[in-house]
Amino acid sequence: MSDSTRDQYARGHARASIDAAWQPRCAPSVQSVPRPLKPWLDEPGSLTRRLRGLCGGGFNVRVAREGWRIPAVSESLSLGLRLSATGWVREVLLRCDGQPLVFARTVMPAAILRGHYRALRHLGRRPLGSLLFGRDTIRRGPLTVARLEPPHRLHDRARALTGVDDAVWARRSVFHVGTKPILVTEVFLPELVSRLQQEGAH
């Protein structure tokens, strides 16, 4: 089997797996989302802004890791990358009073990290949303949603960083900066659901 044939086969197999995991928000399998979390999954604007509203001055960003990596197959497909291509991968925890509420993973092709947007490699503890939202040159694609369980790669990363064992809900979308894509995935951790339930009880 040639390399190109192997790549096409892997893409076809991965595409089937992606379609099974990530679904449109309106899909029947997504309707079991906990009620307090539904507005967060549907949030069309900045999730960071919404978290600041919940946390007040207790909001902060902790960078877990960032650097050049080969993305997961599903991520490469979403970005139109070759399966062997590297991208700039940034993983952060969005925290409230020191408690992680959201695990976020961003994958950026090398082509976008030039010119004005090379600053994306040097965000530090600044949230990505501070650059993505409120700019006319940036468009957001459709949101898709998944319920992640072990041994899903994203769940494994969230567990390594936070110790979460239960299934978690996540959403992701592709932002288009001109013609260049950025994939943003946000995993909603149990502590967020707990806080939202407490807020609703008051």
PDB file of C-alpha atoms in Angstrom:
ATOM      1  CA  MET A   1       0.000   0.000   0.000  1.00  0.00           C
ATOM      2  CA  SER A   2       1.449   3.367  -1.036  1.00  0.00           C
ATOM      3  CA  ASP A   3       1.746   6.255   1.412  1.00  0.00           C
ATOM      4  CA  SER A   4      -0.997   8.203  -0.388  1.00  0.00           C
ATOM      5  CA  THR A   5      -3.351   5.201  -0.350  1.00  0.00           C
ATOM      6  CA  ARG A   6      -2.610   4.599   3.329  1.00  0.00           C
ATOM      7  CA  ASP A   7      -3.323   8.268   4.068  1.00  0.00           C
ATOM      8  CA  GLN A   8      -6.642   8.137   2.185  1.00  0.00           C
ATOM      9  CA  TYR A   9      -7.635   4.967   4.035  1.00  0.00           C
ATOM     10  CA  ALA A  10      -6.755   6.509   7.404  1.00  0.00           C
ATOM     11  CA  ARG A  11      -8.722   9.635   6.548  1.00  0.00           C
ATOM     12  CA  GLY A  12     -11.795   7.625   5.580  1.00  0.00           C
ATOM     13  CA  HIS A  13     -11.640   5.514   8.724  1.00  0.00           C
ATOM     14  CA  ALA A  14     -11.062   8.562  10.913  1.00  0.00           C
ATOM     15  CA  ARG A  15     -13.882  10.511   9.268  1.00  0.00           C
ATOM     16  CA  ALA A  16     -16.330   7.768  10.279  1.00  0.00           C
ATOM     17  CA  SER A  17     -15.041   7.919  13.863  1.00  0.00           C
ATOM     18  CA  ILE A  18     -15.310  11.719  13.924  1.00  0.00           C
ATOM     19  CA  ASP A  19     -18.886  11.703  12.705  1.00  0.00           C
ATOM     20  CA  ALA A  20     -19.782   9.241  15.459  1.00  0.00           C
ATOM     21  CA  ALA A  21     -18.196  11.322  18.231  1.00  0.00           C
ATOM     22  CA  TRP A  22     -18.884  14.939  17.240  1.00  0.00           C
ATOM     23  CA  GLN A  23     -22.486  15.822  16.504  1.00  0.00           C
ATOM     24  CA  PRO A  24     -24.455  18.977  15.703  1.00  0.00           C
ATOM     25  CA  ARG A  25     -25.999  20.610  18.761  1.00  0.00           C
ATOM     26  CA  CYS A  26     -29.473  19.590  17.540  1.00  0.00           C
ATOM     27  CA  ALA A  27     -28.620  15.866  17.283  1.00  0.00           C
ATOM     28  CA  PRO A  28     -30.803  13.549  19.445  1.00  0.00           C
ATOM     29  CA  SER A  29     -27.725  12.130  21.178  1.00  0.00           C
ATOM     30  CA  VAL A  30     -26.873  15.603  22.501  1.00  0.00           C
ATOM     31  CA  GLN A  31     -30.201  16.217  24.222  1.00  0.00           C
ATOM     32  CA  SER A  32     -29.043  14.492  27.424  1.00  0.00           C
ATOM     33  CA  VAL A  33     -26.742  17.428  28.248  1.00  0.00           C
ATOM     34  CA  PRO A  34     -27.301  18.588  31.870  1.00  0.00           C
ATOM     35  CA  ARG A  35     -29.788  21.459  31.806  1.00  0.00           C
ATOM     36  CA  PRO A  36     -27.476  24.055  33.455  1.00  0.00           C
ATOM     37  CA  LEU A  37     -24.809  23.341  30.832  1.00  0.00           C
ATOM     38  CA  LYS A  38     -26.998  23.814  27.746  1.00  0.00           C
ATOM     39  CA  PRO A  39     -26.625  27.621  27.515  1.00  0.00           C
ATOM     40  CA  TRP A  40     -22.859  27.193  27.766  1.00  0.00           C
ATOM     41  CA  LEU A  41     -22.752  24.705  24.911  1.00  0.00           C
ATOM     42  CA  ASP A  42     -24.836  27.111  22.832  1.00  0.00           C
ATOM     43  CA  GLU A  43     -22.833  30.229  23.724  1.00  0.00           C
ATOM     44  CA  PRO A  44     -22.086  31.966  20.390  1.00  0.00           C
ATOM     45  CA  GLY A  45     -19.654  34.462  21.862  1.00  0.00           C
ATOM     46  CA  SER A  46     -16.616  34.264  24.079  1.00  0.00           C
ATOM     47  CA  LEU A  47     -16.684  31.477  26.653  1.00  0.00           C
ATOM     48  CA  THR A  48     -14.008  33.379  28.559  1.00  0.00           C
ATOM     49  CA  ARG A  49     -16.346  36.349  28.936  1.00  0.00           C
ATOM     50  CA  ARG A  50     -19.049  34.057  30.277  1.00  0.00           C
ATOM     51  CA  LEU A  51     -16.634  32.494  32.748  1.00  0.00           C
ATOM     52  CA  ARG A  52     -15.541  35.916  33.956  1.00  0.00           C
ATOM     53  CA  GLY A  53     -19.178  36.696  34.644  1.00  0.00           C
ATOM     54  CA  LEU A  54     -19.482  33.529  36.721  1.00  0.00           C
ATOM     55  CA  CYS A  55     -16.160  33.838  38.545  1.00  0.00           C
ATOM     56  CA  GLY A  56     -15.688  37.573  38.859  1.00  0.00           C
ATOM     57  CA  GLY A  57     -12.157  38.409  39.934  1.00  0.00           C
ATOM     58  CA  GLY A  58     -11.364  34.753  40.603  1.00  0.00           C
ATOM     59  CA  PHE A  59     -10.949  33.861  36.911  1.00  0.00           C
ATOM     60  CA  ASN A  60      -7.523  32.927  35.563  1.00  0.00           C
ATOM     61  CA  VAL A  61      -5.809  30.878  32.873  1.00  0.00           C
ATOM     62  CA  ARG A  62      -3.211  28.181  33.557  1.00  0.00           C
ATOM     63  CA  VAL A  63      -1.166  27.036  30.589  1.00  0.00           C
ATOM     64  CA  ALA A  64      -0.781  23.252  30.753  1.00  0.00           C
ATOM     65  CA  ARG A  65       1.406  22.882  27.672  1.00  0.00           C
ATOM     66  CA  GLU A  66       1.992  24.405  24.258  1.00  0.00           C
ATOM     67  CA  GLY A  67       4.309  23.676  21.385  1.00  0.00           C
ATOM     68  CA  TRP A  68       4.671  21.984  18.022  1.00  0.00           C
ATOM     69  CA  ARG A  69       2.915  18.616  17.913  1.00  0.00           C
ATOM     70  CA  ILE A  70       1.228  16.311  15.438  1.00  0.00           C
ATOM     71  CA  PRO A  71      -2.505  16.846  16.090  1.00  0.00           C
ATOM     72  CA  ALA A  72      -4.972  14.018  16.545  1.00  0.00           C
ATOM     73  CA  VAL A  73      -6.281  12.615  13.267  1.00  0.00           C
ATOM     74  CA  SER A  74      -9.708  14.192  13.788  1.00  0.00           C
ATOM     75  CA  GLU A  75      -8.070  17.574  14.393  1.00  0.00           C
ATOM     76  CA  SER A  76      -5.944  17.341  11.254  1.00  0.00           C
ATOM     77  CA  LEU A  77      -9.007  16.466   9.201  1.00  0.00           C
ATOM     78  CA  SER A  78     -10.978  19.373  10.631  1.00  0.00           C
ATOM     79  CA  LEU A  79      -8.156  21.741   9.676  1.00  0.00           C
ATOM     80  CA  GLY A  80      -7.410  20.226   6.288  1.00  0.00           C
ATOM     81  CA  LEU A  81      -3.885  19.256   7.330  1.00  0.00           C
ATOM     82  CA  ARG A  82      -1.851  16.286   6.205  1.00  0.00           C
ATOM     83  CA  LEU A  83      -1.960  13.603   8.885  1.00  0.00           C
ATOM     84  CA  SER A  84       1.804  13.889   9.395  1.00  0.00           C
ATOM     85  CA  ALA A  85       1.836  17.709   9.578  1.00  0.00           C
ATOM     86  CA  THR A  86       2.645  19.461  12.835  1.00  0.00           C
ATOM     87  CA  GLY A  87       0.617  22.288  14.325  1.00  0.00           C
ATOM     88  CA  TRP A  88       0.940  24.649  17.253  1.00  0.00           C
ATOM     89  CA  VAL A  89      -1.028  23.007  20.075  1.00  0.00           C
ATOM     90  CA  ARG A  90      -2.002  24.989  23.162  1.00  0.00           C
ATOM     91  CA  GLU A  91      -3.734  23.430  26.171  1.00  0.00           C
ATOM     92  CA  VAL A  92      -5.010  25.530  29.056  1.00  0.00           C
ATOM     93  CA  LEU A  93      -7.222  25.253  32.110  1.00  0.00           C
ATOM     94  CA  LEU A  94      -9.741  28.037  32.626  1.00  0.00           C
ATOM     95  CA  ARG A  95     -10.083  28.315  36.386  1.00  0.00           C
ATOM     96  CA  CYS A  96     -12.287  29.966  38.972  1.00  0.00           C
ATOM     97  CA  ASP A  97     -10.716  30.527  42.402  1.00  0.00           C
ATOM     98  CA  GLY A  98      -8.086  27.941  41.508  1.00  0.00           C
ATOM     99  CA  GLN A  99     -10.613  25.273  40.448  1.00  0.00           C
ATOM    100  CA  PRO A 100     -10.468  24.143  36.790  1.00  0.00           C
ATOM    101  CA  LEU A 101     -13.851  24.628  35.103  1.00  0.00           C
ATOM    102  CA  VAL A 102     -12.913  24.190  31.437  1.00  0.00           C
ATOM    103  CA  PHE A 103     -10.070  22.389  29.661  1.00  0.00           C
ATOM    104  CA  ALA A 104      -9.401  24.095  26.329  1.00  0.00           C
ATOM    105  CA  ARG A 105      -7.252  22.821  23.472  1.00  0.00           C
ATOM    106  CA  THR A 106      -6.372  24.906  20.432  1.00  0.00           C
ATOM    107  CA  VAL A 107      -4.678  23.632  17.276  1.00  0.00           C
ATOM    108  CA  MET A 108      -3.195  26.111  14.792  1.00  0.00           C
ATOM    109  CA  PRO A 109      -1.521  25.297  11.463  1.00  0.00           C
ATOM    110  CA  ALA A 110       1.935  26.759  10.950  1.00  0.00           C
ATOM    111  CA  ALA A 111       0.638  28.943   8.098  1.00  0.00           C
ATOM    112  CA  ILE A 112      -1.409  31.109  10.448  1.00  0.00           C
ATOM    113  CA  LEU A 113       1.474  31.925  12.782  1.00  0.00           C
ATOM    114  CA  ARG A 114       2.937  34.579  10.546  1.00  0.00           C
ATOM    115  CA  GLY A 115       2.578  38.325  10.356  1.00  0.00           C
ATOM    116  CA  HIS A 116       0.114  39.858  12.798  1.00  0.00           C
ATOM    117  CA  TYR A 117      -1.060  36.487  14.123  1.00  0.00           C
ATOM    118  CA  ARG A 118       2.368  35.224  15.117  1.00  0.00           C
ATOM    119  CA  ALA A 119       1.403  36.660  18.522  1.00  0.00           C
ATOM    120  CA  LEU A 120      -0.803  33.582  18.926  1.00  0.00           C
ATOM    121  CA  ARG A 121       2.330  31.653  19.883  1.00  0.00           C
ATOM    122  CA  HIS A 122       3.014  34.027  22.751  1.00  0.00           C
ATOM    123  CA  LEU A 123      -0.310  34.356  24.540  1.00  0.00           C
ATOM    124  CA  GLY A 124       1.013  33.227  27.895  1.00  0.00           C
ATOM    125  CA  ARG A 125      -1.849  33.439  30.389  1.00  0.00           C
ATOM    126  CA  ARG A 126      -3.966  35.634  28.142  1.00  0.00           C
ATOM    127  CA  PRO A 127      -7.123  33.836  26.960  1.00  0.00           C
ATOM    128  CA  LEU A 128      -7.310  33.110  23.233  1.00  0.00           C
ATOM    129  CA  GLY A 129     -10.764  34.686  23.099  1.00  0.00           C
ATOM    130  CA  SER A 130      -9.180  38.098  23.606  1.00  0.00           C
ATOM    131  CA  LEU A 131      -7.844  37.836  20.035  1.00  0.00           C
ATOM    132  CA  LEU A 132     -10.580  35.816  18.333  1.00  0.00           C
ATOM    133  CA  PHE A 133     -13.698  37.768  19.230  1.00  0.00           C
ATOM    134  CA  GLY A 134     -14.676  41.236  18.102  1.00  0.00           C
ATOM    135  CA  ARG A 135     -12.644  41.143  14.878  1.00  0.00           C
ATOM    136  CA  ASP A 136     -14.329  41.449  11.492  1.00  0.00           C
ATOM    137  CA  THR A 137     -11.644  39.329   9.826  1.00  0.00           C
ATOM    138  CA  ILE A 138     -12.447  36.258  11.957  1.00  0.00           C
ATOM    139  CA  ARG A 139     -15.418  33.976  11.301  1.00  0.00           C
ATOM    140  CA  ARG A 140     -16.584  31.041  13.399  1.00  0.00           C
ATOM    141  CA  GLY A 141     -17.762  27.795  11.846  1.00  0.00           C
ATOM    142  CA  PRO A 142     -20.573  25.589  13.197  1.00  0.00           C
ATOM    143  CA  LEU A 143     -20.322  24.203  16.719  1.00  0.00           C
ATOM    144  CA  THR A 144     -20.266  20.451  17.225  1.00  0.00           C
ATOM    145  CA  VAL A 145     -20.696  18.639  20.533  1.00  0.00           C
ATOM    146  CA  ALA A 146     -19.470  15.331  21.981  1.00  0.00           C
ATOM    147  CA  ARG A 147     -19.772  13.352  25.202  1.00  0.00           C
ATOM    148  CA  LEU A 148     -16.251  12.194  25.979  1.00  0.00           C
ATOM    149  CA  GLU A 149     -15.395   9.065  27.921  1.00  0.00           C
ATOM    150  CA  PRO A 150     -12.192   7.063  28.414  1.00  0.00           C
ATOM    151  CA  PRO A 151     -10.198   6.206  26.356  1.00  0.00           C
ATOM    152  CA  HIS A 152     -10.954   9.257  24.209  1.00  0.00           C
ATOM    153  CA  ARG A 153      -7.743  11.239  23.808  1.00  0.00           C
ATOM    154  CA  LEU A 154      -9.249  14.508  25.038  1.00  0.00           C
ATOM    155  CA  HIS A 155     -10.754  12.840  28.087  1.00  0.00           C
ATOM    156  CA  ASP A 156      -7.386  11.296  28.868  1.00  0.00           C
ATOM    157  CA  ARG A 157      -5.744  14.729  28.725  1.00  0.00           C
ATOM    158  CA  ALA A 158      -8.423  16.262  30.938  1.00  0.00           C
ATOM    159  CA  ARG A 159      -8.006  13.424  33.428  1.00  0.00           C
ATOM    160  CA  ALA A 160      -4.221  13.799  33.459  1.00  0.00           C
ATOM    161  CA  LEU A 161      -4.587  17.502  34.265  1.00  0.00           C
ATOM    162  CA  THR A 162      -7.563  17.484  36.632  1.00  0.00           C
ATOM    163  CA  GLY A 163      -8.173  13.902  37.764  1.00  0.00           C
ATOM    164  CA  VAL A 164     -11.666  13.781  36.218  1.00  0.00           C
ATOM    165  CA  ASP A 165     -12.990  10.231  35.774  1.00  0.00           C
ATOM    166  CA  ASP A 166     -16.602  10.846  34.752  1.00  0.00           C
ATOM    167  CA  ALA A 167     -17.763  11.416  31.194  1.00  0.00           C
ATOM    168  CA  VAL A 168     -17.598  15.083  30.182  1.00  0.00           C
ATOM    169  CA  TRP A 169     -19.276  17.201  27.525  1.00  0.00           C
ATOM    170  CA  ALA A 170     -17.225  19.160  25.025  1.00  0.00           C
ATOM    171  CA  ARG A 171     -17.752  21.437  22.059  1.00  0.00           C
ATOM    172  CA  ARG A 172     -15.512  22.520  19.239  1.00  0.00           C
ATOM    173  CA  SER A 173     -15.500  24.745  16.192  1.00  0.00           C
ATOM    174  CA  VAL A 174     -13.161  26.046  13.531  1.00  0.00           C
ATOM    175  CA  PHE A 175     -12.407  29.763  13.467  1.00  0.00           C
ATOM    176  CA  HIS A 176     -11.381  31.168  10.096  1.00  0.00           C
ATOM    177  CA  VAL A 177      -8.808  33.946  10.218  1.00  0.00           C
ATOM    178  CA  GLY A 178      -9.091  35.080   6.624  1.00  0.00           C
ATOM    179  CA  THR A 179      -8.566  31.776   4.832  1.00  0.00           C
ATOM    180  CA  LYS A 180      -6.589  30.148   7.671  1.00  0.00           C
ATOM    181  CA  PRO A 181      -8.300  27.837  10.217  1.00  0.00           C
ATOM    182  CA  ILE A 182      -7.908  27.488  13.985  1.00  0.00           C
ATOM    183  CA  LEU A 183      -9.570  24.587  15.816  1.00  0.00           C
ATOM    184  CA  VAL A 184     -10.791  25.341  19.340  1.00  0.00           C
ATOM    185  CA  THR A 185     -12.093  22.587  21.619  1.00  0.00           C
ATOM    186  CA  GLU A 186     -13.581  23.307  25.048  1.00  0.00           C
ATOM    187  CA  VAL A 187     -14.180  20.507  27.556  1.00  0.00           C
ATOM    188  CA  PHE A 188     -16.640  21.327  30.334  1.00  0.00           C
ATOM    189  CA  LEU A 189     -15.433  19.852  33.613  1.00  0.00           C
ATOM    190  CA  PRO A 190     -17.679  18.536  36.431  1.00  0.00           C
ATOM    191  CA  GLU A 191     -16.771  21.460  38.699  1.00  0.00           C
ATOM    192  CA  LEU A 192     -18.437  23.846  36.244  1.00  0.00           C
ATOM    193  CA  VAL A 193     -21.643  21.811  36.204  1.00  0.00           C
ATOM    194  CA  SER A 194     -21.596  21.694  40.006  1.00  0.00           C
ATOM    195  CA  ARG A 195     -21.195  25.473  40.249  1.00  0.00           C
ATOM    196  CA  LEU A 196     -23.982  26.083  37.760  1.00  0.00           C
ATOM    197  CA  GLN A 197     -26.302  23.774  39.678  1.00  0.00           C
ATOM    198  CA  GLN A 198     -25.500  25.629  42.891  1.00  0.00           C
ATOM    199  CA  GLU A 199     -26.159  28.968  41.195  1.00  0.00           C
ATOM    200  CA  GLY A 200     -29.521  27.685  39.993  1.00  0.00           C
ATOM    201  CA  ALA A 201     -30.465  26.527  43.487  1.00  0.00           C
ATOM    202  CA  HIS A 202     -30.157  30.057  44.924  1.00  0.00           C
TER     203      HIS A 202
END
